[in-house]
Tab-separated table of C-alpha atoms in Angstrom:
chain	number	residue	atom	x	y	z
A	1	UNK	CA	0.302	-0.299	0.263
A	2	UNK	CA	0.941	3.723	-1.016
A	3	UNK	CA	2.369	5.925	2.489
A	4	UNK	CA	0.696	8.282	3.167
A	5	UNK	CA	2.579	11.884	5.057
A	6	UNK	CA	0.927	15.636	5.325
A	7	UNK	CA	4.260	17.197	4.778
A	8	UNK	CA	4.469	20.909	6.235
A	9	UNK	CA	6.990	21.643	3.891
A	10	UNK	CA	7.227	23.997	1.153
A	11	UNK	CA	6.657	22.723	-2.628
A	12	UNK	CA	10.128	24.685	-3.456
A	13	UNK	CA	12.101	22.770	-0.654
A	14	UNK	CA	10.484	19.249	-0.397
A	15	UNK	CA	12.869	16.591	-2.046
A	16	UNK	CA	10.923	13.856	-4.261
A	17	UNK	CA	10.796	12.377	-7.468
A	18	UNK	CA	7.858	14.398	-8.606
A	19	UNK	CA	5.528	17.684	-7.364
A	20	UNK	CA	1.827	17.369	-8.501
A	21	UNK	CA	0.398	20.589	-8.888
A	22	UNK	CA	-3.217	20.908	-10.631
A	23	UNK	CA	-3.916	23.647	-13.487
A	24	UNK	CA	-7.640	24.646	-14.096
A	25	UNK	CA	-9.776	25.103	-17.231
A	26	UNK	CA	-9.972	28.900	-17.645
A	27	UNK	CA	-12.328	31.092	-20.212
A	28	UNK	CA	-8.761	31.973	-21.555
A	29	UNK	CA	-6.335	28.711	-20.865
A	30	UNK	CA	-4.932	26.934	-18.275
A	31	UNK	CA	-4.949	28.791	-14.793
A	32	UNK	CA	-2.718	27.518	-11.769
A	33	UNK	CA	-4.841	26.334	-8.938
A	34	UNK	CA	-3.433	27.031	-5.559
A	35	UNK	CA	-1.092	25.042	-3.549
A	36	UNK	CA	1.129	25.547	-5.951
A	37	UNK	CA	2.571	29.176	-5.584
A	38	UNK	CA	5.728	28.192	-4.808
A	39	UNK	CA	6.217	26.360	-8.165
A	40	UNK	CA	4.561	28.985	-10.159
A	41	UNK	CA	7.523	31.541	-8.477
A	42	UNK	CA	9.774	29.011	-10.024
A	43	UNK	CA	8.398	29.426	-13.161
A	44	UNK	CA	8.497	32.826	-12.964
A	45	UNK	CA	5.468	33.281	-12.929
A	46	UNK	CA	5.120	31.730	-16.559
A	47	UNK	CA	3.737	28.133	-15.498
A	48	UNK	CA	0.099	28.957	-17.249
A	49	UNK	CA	2.363	29.786	-19.794
A	50	UNK	CA	4.267	27.096	-20.317
A	51	UNK	CA	1.614	24.280	-20.142
A	52	UNK	CA	-0.492	25.888	-22.706
A	53	UNK	CA	2.516	26.187	-24.576
A	54	UNK	CA	2.760	22.161	-23.710
A	55	UNK	CA	-1.319	22.340	-25.295
A	56	UNK	CA	-2.280	21.654	-21.520
A	57	UNK	CA	-6.169	23.173	-21.306
A	58	UNK	CA	-6.652	22.365	-17.724
A	59	UNK	CA	-9.793	19.238	-18.698
A	60	UNK	CA	-10.123	17.019	-15.815
A	61	UNK	CA	-7.475	14.109	-15.838
A	62	UNK	CA	-5.711	15.852	-18.420
A	63	UNK	CA	-1.766	15.410	-17.264
A	64	UNK	CA	1.261	17.054	-18.875
A	65	UNK	CA	5.145	16.522	-17.414
A	66	UNK	CA	7.220	19.151	-17.019
A	67	UNK	CA	11.384	19.409	-16.427
A	68	UNK	CA	11.370	21.647	-12.864
A	69	UNK	CA	13.042	24.531	-13.671
A	70	UNK	CA	15.869	25.811	-10.886
A	71	UNK	CA	14.662	26.139	-7.432
A	72	UNK	CA	12.962	23.305	-7.117
A	73	UNK	CA	13.746	20.196	-5.845
A	74	UNK	CA	12.266	17.725	-7.838
A	75	UNK	CA	13.420	17.133	-11.497
A	76	UNK	CA	9.663	16.638	-12.746
A	77	UNK	CA	6.878	18.741	-12.338
A	78	UNK	CA	3.477	16.982	-13.228
A	79	UNK	CA	0.291	19.210	-13.613
A	80	UNK	CA	-2.919	17.395	-13.760
A	81	UNK	CA	-6.210	18.957	-15.095
A	82	UNK	CA	-8.759	19.803	-11.828
A	83	UNK	CA	-11.524	20.198	-14.890
A	84	UNK	CA	-13.959	23.801	-15.388
A	85	UNK	CA	-12.715	26.599	-12.711
A	86	UNK	CA	-14.642	26.936	-10.224
A	87	UNK	CA	-16.810	29.901	-9.164
A	88	UNK	CA	-15.775	32.716	-7.326
A	89	UNK	CA	-15.572	32.035	-3.353
A	90	UNK	CA	-15.784	28.952	-4.480
A	91	UNK	CA	-13.670	24.856	-3.993
A	92	UNK	CA	-13.257	22.757	-6.373
A	93	UNK	CA	-15.181	20.063	-6.563
A	94	UNK	CA	-14.134	16.675	-4.202
A	95	UNK	CA	-14.541	14.290	-6.547
A	96	UNK	CA	-12.920	16.693	-9.118
A	97	UNK	CA	-9.704	16.775	-6.863
A	98	UNK	CA	-10.090	13.079	-6.379
A	99	UNK	CA	-9.823	12.120	-9.750
A	100	UNK	CA	-6.937	14.626	-10.612
A	101	UNK	CA	-4.909	13.438	-7.568
A	102	UNK	CA	-5.853	9.613	-9.210
A	103	UNK	CA	-4.433	10.398	-12.666
A	104	UNK	CA	-1.194	11.843	-10.995
A	105	UNK	CA	-0.169	8.745	-9.117
A	106	UNK	CA	-1.510	6.529	-11.868
A	107	UNK	CA	0.897	9.101	-13.905
A	108	UNK	CA	3.763	8.400	-11.030
A	109	UNK	CA	4.147	4.668	-10.919
A	110	UNK	CA	7.460	3.174	-10.476
A	111	UNK	CA	8.168	6.154	-8.892
A	112	UNK	CA	9.451	6.123	-5.173
A	113	UNK	CA	7.626	9.892	-3.300
A	114	UNK	CA	5.992	12.669	-4.650
A	115	UNK	CA	4.498	15.898	-3.155
A	116	UNK	CA	1.568	16.997	-4.241
A	117	UNK	CA	0.220	20.301	-4.453
A	118	UNK	CA	-2.997	20.620	-4.712
A	119	UNK	CA	-5.927	22.946	-2.762
A	120	UNK	CA	-6.775	21.817	0.502
A	121	UNK	CA	-9.106	23.795	1.469
A	122	UNK	CA	-10.164	21.882	4.206
A	123	UNK	CA	-10.555	18.255	5.500
A	124	UNK	CA	-12.710	17.197	2.924
A	125	UNK	CA	-10.051	17.932	0.191
A	126	UNK	CA	-7.375	16.261	2.430
A	127	UNK	CA	-9.591	13.175	2.333
A	128	UNK	CA	-10.719	14.039	-1.450
A	129	UNK	CA	-6.862	14.067	-2.656
A	130	UNK	CA	-5.428	11.177	-0.566
A	131	UNK	CA	-8.272	8.666	-1.286
A	132	UNK	CA	-7.441	9.955	-5.315
A	133	UNK	CA	-3.956	9.586	-4.576
A	134	UNK	CA	-4.189	6.311	-2.646
A	135	UNK	CA	-6.130	4.689	-5.157
A	136	UNK	CA	-4.756	5.850	-8.397
A	137	UNK	CA	-1.786	4.493	-6.925
A	138	UNK	CA	-3.247	0.848	-7.015
A	139	UNK	CA	-1.576	-1.783	-9.767
A	140	UNK	CA	-2.600	-5.729	-9.119
A	141	UNK	CA	0.839	-6.993	-9.406
A	142	UNK	CA	0.732	-10.483	-7.946
A	143	UNK	CA	0.753	-12.929	-11.240
A	144	UNK	CA	3.532	-10.531	-13.344
A	145	UNK	CA	6.956	-10.613	-13.621
A	146	UNK	CA	8.188	-14.105	-12.466
A	147	UNK	CA	11.037	-14.335	-9.612
A	148	UNK	CA	11.323	-10.378	-10.199
A	149	UNK	CA	7.957	-9.058	-9.594
A	150	UNK	CA	9.035	-7.875	-5.562
A	151	UNK	CA	12.403	-6.949	-6.814
A	152	UNK	CA	13.241	-3.368	-6.454
A	153	UNK	CA	14.711	-3.582	-10.328
A	154	UNK	CA	11.761	-5.743	-11.121
A	155	UNK	CA	10.925	-3.645	-13.672
A	156	UNK	CA	14.169	-3.798	-15.506
A	157	UNK	CA	14.145	-7.282	-15.155
A	158	UNK	CA	10.707	-8.221	-17.141
A	159	UNK	CA	8.798	-7.214	-13.858
A	160	UNK	CA	5.813	-4.790	-13.847
A	161	UNK	CA	6.495	-1.298	-12.274
A	162	UNK	CA	5.494	-0.673	-8.949
A	163	UNK	CA	2.470	1.353	-7.622
A	164	UNK	CA	4.178	4.902	-6.132
A	165	UNK	CA	6.199	4.263	-2.605
A	166	UNK	CA	4.767	7.686	-0.701
A	167	UNK	CA	2.334	10.307	-1.369
A	168	UNK	CA	2.915	13.565	0.615
A	169	UNK	CA	0.343	16.157	0.746
A	170	UNK	CA	2.024	19.520	0.792
A	171	UNK	CA	-0.417	22.231	2.599
A	172	UNK	CA	-1.793	19.560	4.856
A	173	UNK	CA	-1.488	19.677	8.620
A	174	UNK	CA	-0.441	16.746	10.431
A	175	UNK	CA	-0.899	18.419	13.909
A	176	UNK	CA	-4.368	19.461	12.593
A	177	UNK	CA	-6.734	16.785	14.283
A	178	UNK	CA	-8.982	17.304	11.424
A	179	UNK	CA	-6.436	16.929	8.444
A	180	UNK	CA	-4.909	13.887	10.204
A	181	UNK	CA	-8.638	12.175	11.206
A	182	UNK	CA	-9.058	13.159	7.563
A	183	UNK	CA	-5.977	10.975	6.279
A	184	UNK	CA	-6.066	8.386	8.717
A	185	UNK	CA	-9.443	7.426	7.207
A	186	UNK	CA	-8.805	8.076	3.691
A	187	UNK	CA	-6.052	5.558	4.405
A	188	UNK	CA	-8.407	2.806	5.647
A	189	UNK	CA	-11.097	3.923	3.546
A	190	UNK	CA	-8.661	3.115	0.346
A	191	UNK	CA	-6.839	0.276	1.829
A	192	UNK	CA	-9.862	-1.677	2.008
A	193	UNK	CA	-11.264	-0.716	-1.274
A	194	UNK	CA	-7.918	-1.402	-3.579
A	195	UNK	CA	-7.514	-5.337	-0.955
A	196	UNK	CA	-11.654	-5.841	-2.300
A	197	UNK	CA	-9.849	-4.608	-5.850
A	198	UNK	CA	-7.347	-7.370	-4.741
A	199	UNK	CA	-9.906	-10.405	-4.506
A	200	UNK	CA	-12.109	-9.401	-7.270
A	201	UNK	CA	-8.692	-9.132	-10.033
A	202	UNK	CA	-7.768	-12.656	-8.255
A	203	UNK	CA	-7.943	-15.476	-10.944
A	204	UNK	CA	-10.369	-17.800	-10.137
A	205	UNK	CA	-8.554	-20.955	-9.645
A	206	UNK	CA	-6.942	-19.093	-6.676
A	207	UNK	CA	-9.844	-17.219	-5.363
A	208	UNK	CA	-12.715	-20.791	-4.814
A	209	UNK	CA	-15.343	-20.459	-2.328
A	210	UNK	CA	-13.111	-22.130	0.543
A	211	UNK	CA	-10.297	-19.408	-0.541
A	212	UNK	CA	-12.490	-16.248	-0.589
A	213	UNK	CA	-13.949	-17.640	3.458
A	214	UNK	CA	-10.191	-18.578	4.899
A	215	UNK	CA	-8.943	-14.668	3.974
A	216	UNK	CA	-12.132	-13.194	5.593
A	217	UNK	CA	-11.503	-14.884	8.509
A	218	UNK	CA	-7.882	-14.311	8.113
A	219	UNK	CA	-8.424	-11.257	8.023
A	220	UNK	CA	-11.324	-10.774	10.384
A	221	UNK	CA	-9.020	-12.067	13.188
A	222	UNK	CA	-6.328	-9.518	12.894
A	223	UNK	CA	-9.493	-6.834	13.145
A	224	UNK	CA	-11.485	-8.154	15.938
A	225	UNK	CA	-14.263	-9.083	13.786
A	226	UNK	CA	-15.791	-11.881	14.822
A	227	UNK	CA	-15.864	-14.790	12.051
A	228	UNK	CA	-18.497	-17.959	11.378
A	229	UNK	CA	-17.918	-20.028	8.040
A	230	UNK	CA	-20.830	-22.546	7.024
A	231	UNK	CA	-18.971	-25.631	4.540
A	232	UNK	CA	-21.405	-27.471	2.074
A	233	UNK	CA	-22.635	-29.934	5.097
A	234	UNK	CA	-23.685	-27.104	7.256
A	235	UNK	CA	-25.719	-25.139	4.698
A	236	UNK	CA	-26.900	-28.661	3.252
A	237	UNK	CA	-28.050	-29.283	7.076
A	238	UNK	CA	-29.504	-25.115	7.743
A	239	UNK	CA	-31.396	-25.990	4.754
A	240	UNK	CA	-29.547	-23.457	2.210
A	241	UNK	CA	-31.042	-24.586	-0.673
A	242	UNK	CA	-30.060	-21.711	-2.906
A	243	UNK	CA	-26.522	-21.313	-2.255
A	244	UNK	CA	-25.981	-25.015	-2.745
A	245	UNK	CA	-28.024	-25.323	-5.812
A	246	UNK	CA	-26.059	-22.975	-7.762
A	247	UNK	CA	-22.677	-24.516	-5.938
A	248	UNK	CA	-23.475	-28.142	-6.040
A	249	UNK	CA	-22.511	-28.426	-9.267
A	250	UNK	CA	-18.445	-26.706	-8.991
A	251	UNK	CA	-15.395	-29.431	-7.296
A	252	UNK	CA	-15.226	-26.437	-5.631
A	253	UNK	CA	-18.105	-26.266	-2.943
A	254	UNK	CA	-19.796	-23.276	-1.622
A	255	UNK	CA	-19.473	-21.356	1.764
A	256	UNK	CA	-21.903	-18.919	3.884
A	257	UNK	CA	-19.389	-16.769	5.833
A	258	UNK	CA	-20.857	-13.962	8.372
A	259	UNK	CA	-18.246	-11.622	9.388
A	260	UNK	CA	-19.397	-9.397	12.530
A	261	UNK	CA	-18.469	-6.250	14.066
A	262	UNK	CA	-19.638	-5.142	17.464
A	263	UNK	CA	-19.292	-1.867	19.143
A	264	UNK	CA	-19.732	-1.422	23.138
A	265	UNK	CA	-22.366	1.802	22.411
A	266	UNK	CA	-23.979	1.381	19.232
A	267	UNK	CA	-27.898	1.611	18.848
A	268	UNK	CA	-28.028	0.491	15.331
A	269	UNK	CA	-26.993	-3.006	13.427
A	270	UNK	CA	-26.391	-2.792	9.737
A	271	UNK	CA	-26.669	-5.767	7.643
A	272	UNK	CA	-24.976	-6.033	4.545
A	273	UNK	CA	-24.928	-8.890	2.259
A	274	UNK	CA	-22.858	-10.024	-0.854
A	275	UNK	CA	-22.832	-11.634	-3.875
A	276	UNK	CA	-19.825	-14.275	-3.844
A	277	UNK	CA	-19.836	-16.141	-7.003
A	278	UNK	CA	-15.908	-17.245	-7.322
A	279	UNK	CA	-16.695	-17.987	-11.226
A	280	UNK	CA	-19.829	-17.681	-12.998
A	281	UNK	CA	-20.048	-20.419	-15.923
A	282	UNK	CA	-23.411	-19.533	-16.414
A	283	UNK	CA	-23.988	-23.297	-15.316
A	284	UNK	CA	-26.335	-25.656	-17.719
A	285	UNK	CA	-27.244	-22.355	-18.911
A	286	UNK	CA	-23.873	-21.641	-20.353
A	287	UNK	CA	-23.054	-18.579	-21.170
A	288	UNK	CA	-21.867	-17.825	-24.881
A	289	UNK	CA	-18.566	-17.026	-26.221
A	290	UNK	CA	-17.587	-13.472	-25.359
A	291	UNK	CA	-19.058	-13.715	-21.985
A	292	UNK	CA	-17.064	-15.684	-19.758
A	293	UNK	CA	-13.287	-14.007	-19.167
A	294	UNK	CA	-14.250	-11.526	-16.740
A	295	UNK	CA	-16.617	-13.964	-14.085
A	296	UNK	CA	-13.862	-13.864	-12.224
A	297	UNK	CA	-15.575	-10.394	-11.251
A	298	UNK	CA	-18.679	-12.224	-9.947
A	299	UNK	CA	-18.506	-12.032	-6.096
A	300	UNK	CA	-17.328	-8.514	-6.031
A	301	UNK	CA	-20.548	-7.463	-3.906
A	302	UNK	CA	-19.059	-10.060	-1.671
A	303	UNK	CA	-15.580	-8.126	-1.760
A	304	UNK	CA	-17.172	-4.742	-1.605
A	305	UNK	CA	-18.692	-6.200	1.690
A	306	UNK	CA	-16.276	-7.822	3.630
A	307	UNK	CA	-14.096	-4.641	2.820
A	308	UNK	CA	-16.654	-2.363	4.209
A	309	UNK	CA	-17.248	-4.984	7.548
A	310	UNK	CA	-13.223	-4.599	8.359
A	311	UNK	CA	-13.027	-0.862	7.037
A	312	UNK	CA	-15.505	-0.077	10.019
A	313	UNK	CA	-14.028	-2.386	12.305
A	314	UNK	CA	-10.449	0.022	11.722
A	315	UNK	CA	-12.531	3.326	11.765
A	316	UNK	CA	-13.980	2.044	15.188
A	317	UNK	CA	-17.452	2.987	14.128
A	318	UNK	CA	-19.933	3.388	17.002
A	319	UNK	CA	-22.488	1.001	14.936
A	320	UNK	CA	-22.748	-2.886	14.216
A	321	UNK	CA	-22.062	-4.356	11.272
A	322	UNK	CA	-22.412	-7.620	10.332
A	323	UNK	CA	-21.310	-9.022	7.000
A	324	UNK	CA	-22.944	-12.097	5.000
A	325	UNK	CA	-20.616	-13.552	2.226
A	326	UNK	CA	-23.007	-15.967	-0.305
A	327	UNK	CA	-19.576	-17.685	-2.124
A	328	UNK	CA	-20.158	-20.334	-4.605
A	329	UNK	CA	-18.665	-21.384	-8.066
A	330	UNK	CA	-21.257	-21.404	-11.055
A	331	UNK	CA	-20.275	-24.449	-13.067
A	332	UNK	CA	-21.772	-27.062	-15.393
A	333	UNK	CA	-21.512	-30.697	-14.345
A	334	UNK	CA	-23.255	-33.620	-14.026
A	335	UNK	CA	-24.483	-32.763	-10.643
A	336	UNK	CA	-25.246	-29.456	-11.568
A	337	UNK	CA	-28.665	-28.288	-11.078
A	338	UNK	CA	-31.127	-28.088	-14.257
A	339	UNK	CA	-33.489	-25.805	-15.805
A	340	UNK	CA	-36.842	-26.679	-14.515
A	341	UNK	CA	-35.317	-28.113	-11.596
A	342	UNK	CA	-37.122	-26.931	-7.764
A	343	UNK	CA	-35.187	-25.571	-5.013
A	344	UNK	CA	-36.471	-25.238	-1.312
A	345	UNK	CA	-34.274	-22.187	0.011
A	346	UNK	CA	-33.879	-21.078	3.475
A	347	UNK	CA	-36.655	-19.330	3.918
A	348	UNK	CA	-38.709	-22.321	2.948
A	349	UNK	CA	-39.774	-21.045	-0.085
A	350	UNK	CA	-39.928	-23.170	-3.568
A	351	UNK	CA	-37.921	-21.284	-6.567
A	352	UNK	CA	-38.610	-23.150	-9.853
A	353	UNK	CA	-34.912	-22.015	-11.856
A	354	UNK	CA	-35.963	-21.090	-15.464
A	355	UNK	CA	-32.302	-19.776	-16.075
A	356	UNK	CA	-29.081	-21.154	-13.939
A	357	UNK	CA	-27.594	-17.884	-15.077
A	358	UNK	CA	-29.620	-16.719	-12.919
A	359	UNK	CA	-27.870	-17.654	-9.938
A	360	UNK	CA	-27.154	-14.689	-7.930
A	361	UNK	CA	-30.085	-14.403	-6.665
A	362	UNK	CA	-30.182	-17.767	-5.472
A	363	UNK	CA	-27.345	-17.668	-2.879
A	364	UNK	CA	-28.280	-13.699	-2.374
A	365	UNK	CA	-32.268	-15.059	-1.448
A	366	UNK	CA	-30.244	-17.468	1.189
A	367	UNK	CA	-28.369	-14.778	2.764
A	368	UNK	CA	-30.938	-11.788	3.161
A	369	UNK	CA	-33.080	-14.670	5.144
A	370	UNK	CA	-30.907	-15.402	7.325
A	371	UNK	CA	-29.223	-12.018	7.839
A	372	UNK	CA	-33.331	-10.993	8.151
A	373	UNK	CA	-33.318	-13.559	11.136
A	374	UNK	CA	-30.876	-11.346	13.437
A	375	UNK	CA	-33.393	-7.842	13.235
A	376	UNK	CA	-30.805	-5.520	11.878
A	377	UNK	CA	-32.057	-2.183	11.481
A	378	UNK	CA	-31.435	-1.966	8.123
A	379	UNK	CA	-30.250	-4.441	5.161
A	380	UNK	CA	-27.668	-3.581	1.621
A	381	UNK	CA	-27.235	-6.442	-0.569
A	382	UNK	CA	-24.299	-6.068	-2.917
A	383	UNK	CA	-23.956	-7.441	-6.350
A	384	UNK	CA	-23.008	-7.951	-9.961
A	385	UNK	CA	-26.514	-9.011	-10.426
A	386	UNK	CA	-28.125	-8.163	-14.198
A	387	UNK	CA	-26.373	-7.110	-17.619
A	388	UNK	CA	-30.140	-5.353	-17.743
A	389	UNK	CA	-28.954	-2.814	-15.307
A	390	UNK	CA	-25.139	-2.362	-17.645
A	391	UNK	CA	-28.175	-2.120	-20.012
A	392	UNK	CA	-30.414	0.832	-18.629
A	393	UNK	CA	-27.101	2.705	-16.696
A	394	UNK	CA	-23.717	1.787	-18.723
A	395	UNK	CA	-20.966	0.884	-16.930
A	396	UNK	CA	-20.084	3.687	-14.623
A	397	UNK	CA	-23.299	3.652	-12.365
A	398	UNK	CA	-24.823	1.221	-10.471
A	399	UNK	CA	-28.523	0.950	-9.611
A	400	UNK	CA	-30.562	1.149	-6.696
A	401	UNK	CA	-33.464	-0.229	-5.508
A	402	UNK	CA	-35.302	-0.634	-1.801
A	403	UNK	CA	-38.869	-0.822	-0.276
A	404	UNK	CA	-38.182	2.433	1.409
A	405	UNK	CA	-38.046	5.441	-1.014
A	406	UNK	CA	-36.117	7.200	2.063
A	407	UNK	CA	-34.135	5.244	2.289
A	408	UNK	CA	-33.045	4.528	-1.130
A	409	UNK	CA	-32.358	8.460	-1.630
A	410	UNK	CA	-30.002	8.792	1.497
A	411	UNK	CA	-28.038	5.477	-0.638
A	412	UNK	CA	-28.324	7.702	-3.972
A	413	UNK	CA	-27.062	10.569	-1.662
A	414	UNK	CA	-24.301	9.084	-0.125
A	415	UNK	CA	-22.968	7.236	-3.017
A	416	UNK	CA	-22.888	10.793	-4.807
A	417	UNK	CA	-20.912	12.313	-2.569
A	418	UNK	CA	-18.280	9.445	-2.036
A	419	UNK	CA	-18.048	9.922	-5.929
A	420	UNK	CA	-19.826	6.678	-6.734
A	421	UNK	CA	-22.365	7.149	-9.595
A	422	UNK	CA	-25.340	5.722	-9.142
A	423	UNK	CA	-29.188	6.083	-9.944
A	424	UNK	CA	-32.942	5.199	-8.022
A	425	UNK	CA	-34.596	2.355	-9.573
A	426	UNK	CA	-38.133	1.271	-9.285
A	427	UNK	CA	-39.508	-2.292	-7.967
A	428	UNK	CA	-42.666	-1.953	-10.379
A	429	UNK	CA	-45.586	-4.560	-8.824
A	430	UNK	CA	-46.584	-5.657	-12.315
A	431	UNK	CA	-43.217	-7.002	-12.953
A	432	UNK	CA	-43.665	-9.216	-9.579
A	433	UNK	CA	-46.337	-11.523	-11.637
A	434	UNK	CA	-43.737	-12.201	-14.335
A	435	UNK	CA	-42.191	-14.752	-12.173
A	436	UNK	CA	-45.107	-16.748	-10.912
A	437	UNK	CA	-44.689	-20.597	-11.634
A	438	UNK	CA	-47.230	-23.050	-12.165
A	439	UNK	CA	-44.767	-25.251	-10.154
A	440	UNK	CA	-43.033	-23.417	-7.493
A	441	UNK	CA	-43.718	-20.175	-5.013
A	442	UNK	CA	-41.739	-18.356	-7.570
A	443	UNK	CA	-39.441	-19.116	-10.343
A	444	UNK	CA	-35.682	-16.895	-10.457
A	445	UNK	CA	-36.824	-14.879	-13.897
A	446	UNK	CA	-39.469	-13.430	-15.031
A	447	UNK	CA	-40.019	-11.319	-18.400
A	448	UNK	CA	-36.695	-9.775	-20.203
A	449	UNK	CA	-37.654	-6.404	-20.663
A	450	UNK	CA	-36.573	-4.341	-17.090
A	451	UNK	CA	-34.661	-7.178	-16.045
A	452	UNK	CA	-32.744	-6.221	-13.773
A	453	UNK	CA	-35.905	-4.451	-11.745
A	454	UNK	CA	-37.494	-8.114	-11.301
A	455	UNK	CA	-34.270	-9.123	-10.196
A	456	UNK	CA	-34.423	-6.736	-7.357
A	457	UNK	CA	-38.408	-8.205	-6.959
A	458	UNK	CA	-37.531	-11.529	-6.867
A	459	UNK	CA	-34.328	-10.519	-3.756
A	460	UNK	CA	-37.043	-8.454	-1.830
A	461	UNK	CA	-39.550	-11.721	-1.506
A	462	UNK	CA	-36.411	-13.170	0.940
A	463	UNK	CA	-36.230	-9.715	2.977
A	464	UNK	CA	-38.057	-10.086	6.219
A	465	UNK	CA	-41.424	-8.681	6.899
A	466	UNK	CA	-41.080	-4.696	8.065
A	467	UNK	CA	-36.858	-4.662	8.029
A	468	UNK	CA	-35.904	-1.724	5.721
A	469	UNK	CA	-33.777	-3.030	2.431
A	470	UNK	CA	-32.023	-1.517	0.156
A	471	UNK	CA	-30.286	-3.708	-3.456
A	472	UNK	CA	-26.890	-2.395	-5.363
A	473	UNK	CA	-26.674	-3.670	-8.845
A	474	UNK	CA	-22.597	-3.077	-9.038
A	475	UNK	CA	-23.032	-5.042	-12.692
A	476	UNK	CA	-21.612	-2.319	-14.764
A	477	UNK	CA	-19.246	-0.597	-12.520
A	478	UNK	CA	-17.515	-3.555	-10.411
A	479	UNK	CA	-14.386	-4.500	-12.998
A	480	UNK	CA	-13.599	-2.082	-15.657
A	481	UNK	CA	-12.169	-3.430	-18.987
A	482	UNK	CA	-11.105	0.152	-20.565
A	483	UNK	CA	-8.209	2.400	-20.611
A	484	UNK	CA	-7.714	3.584	-16.956
A	485	UNK	CA	-9.072	7.223	-15.959
A	486	UNK	CA	-8.803	9.458	-12.913
A	487	UNK	CA	-8.271	7.103	-9.426
A	488	UNK	CA	-10.031	4.133	-11.612
A	489	UNK	CA	-7.660	0.554	-12.713
A	490	UNK	CA	-8.449	-1.735	-15.444
A	491	UNK	CA	-9.938	-4.588	-13.639
A	492	UNK	CA	-11.705	-4.585	-10.826
A	493	UNK	CA	-12.871	-1.662	-8.968
A	494	UNK	CA	-13.913	-1.739	-5.364
A	495	UNK	CA	-17.367	-0.407	-6.317
A	496	UNK	CA	-19.612	0.468	-3.587
A	497	UNK	CA	-16.899	-0.242	-0.401
A	498	UNK	CA	-16.930	4.143	-0.322
A	499	UNK	CA	-20.752	4.190	-0.020
A	500	UNK	CA	-21.016	1.274	2.754
A	501	UNK	CA	-18.268	2.950	5.278
A	502	UNK	CA	-19.588	6.081	4.599
A	503	UNK	CA	-23.457	4.813	4.984
A	504	UNK	CA	-21.578	2.834	8.306
A	505	UNK	CA	-20.680	6.179	9.558
A	506	UNK	CA	-23.484	8.304	8.776
A	507	UNK	CA	-25.862	5.584	10.803
A	508	UNK	CA	-23.274	5.818	13.816
A	509	UNK	CA	-24.315	9.455	13.910
A	510	UNK	CA	-27.254	9.334	13.943
A	511	UNK	CA	-27.087	11.553	10.228
A	512	UNK	CA	-28.896	9.031	8.378
A	513	UNK	CA	-31.650	11.414	6.155
């Protein structure tokens, strides 16, 4: 993990491999942002003119490297775009700062230390820049570079470039309680987002349900979180027909993991439930060619839940948080569930399986029922659930459904606040009847149009009566296949972790809408 320090050193005196400054898009060209005054002075007040001559505009995420002039203790000045210049007396948007810091950190892979002289008007800006830099510095290199991957000269010997090793925030005050707390929180949150990314990026031959459960168990114990793991024998004995029905076609048996973080002064309890399909072939309803290659990411919901519970524990939040990881591998075999089979879920309801590729809702159904038995104040499930949600909202925005409009609105506001694009979605009652089955209590499929909403309606059937519940369908943003941007890497993104952590914080302080 990249180290983070708060520095009172001046931009002209700190020694580092690079100095990062912000530049905004003004009406007549690039405008140097606050924090870079000493750097501009070293350029004789002509930094904006030099950047303009280099073709820089200040557009969001734009990166321009310049050789440092005399008077600076760094060899390189990196100017990163912040987007539009804010109105007079207004601060830069936190997400703009977060993305700029991320873009700069990505551009400095292979460097040992970089000083960030971006605008830091308050503690919130410190959090945003710190988060962006730590998230942007992320790289998944565990399977690259052979024997040299961990060596300092790994890149020279064919290994990958290592992430930026240290970020120093200039202008942040290490003795200021708010700045220090902001940096500490950013470090915890970014660390857990990056751990979720690691899990999503890990090949499915290494991250089986059993292996995921082992990681969760070890990490939970290290952080004072109680853990309980139900193996396949316990799942059969307990009547978890949904989880077993999905996992029985694989040689790697399923698991249900319960993580419990408790605070002695907590007055509220949240339950987070994550879909953890460590690989999804579609089962007997096999996915077509071209749709299998990224299906290691189908456990991103469980990764987000796991990371969020650990973050709550590290932050010592005054709220009880229970995480449920519904882990299975969906494979075709002679023992696999077939279309037309009927499963008896943990709740006792029967489900006719019309499509074995609609498996996430089956494992979540069992986990939602089990989570409901503990009567939490609210349940939030997170899942890469439907391609229909990607069609509806694209690949950067997750959908939010809920049985309570106010709760759905609160989660949407929280997600936007922390920089995770989301959109509230309805649960139309008329779609529920499309899952009626002549054989069982409900089918796992309904009409194709509005399929993401149909899936949400299915999940709602397994939430305990009177319990506030929300469903986050992160199928779009959980795995990024395009070029990196801002603080978002290629591959696993850690989607929903920041939203869940902020939800836990708001619940702890009683500031939830």
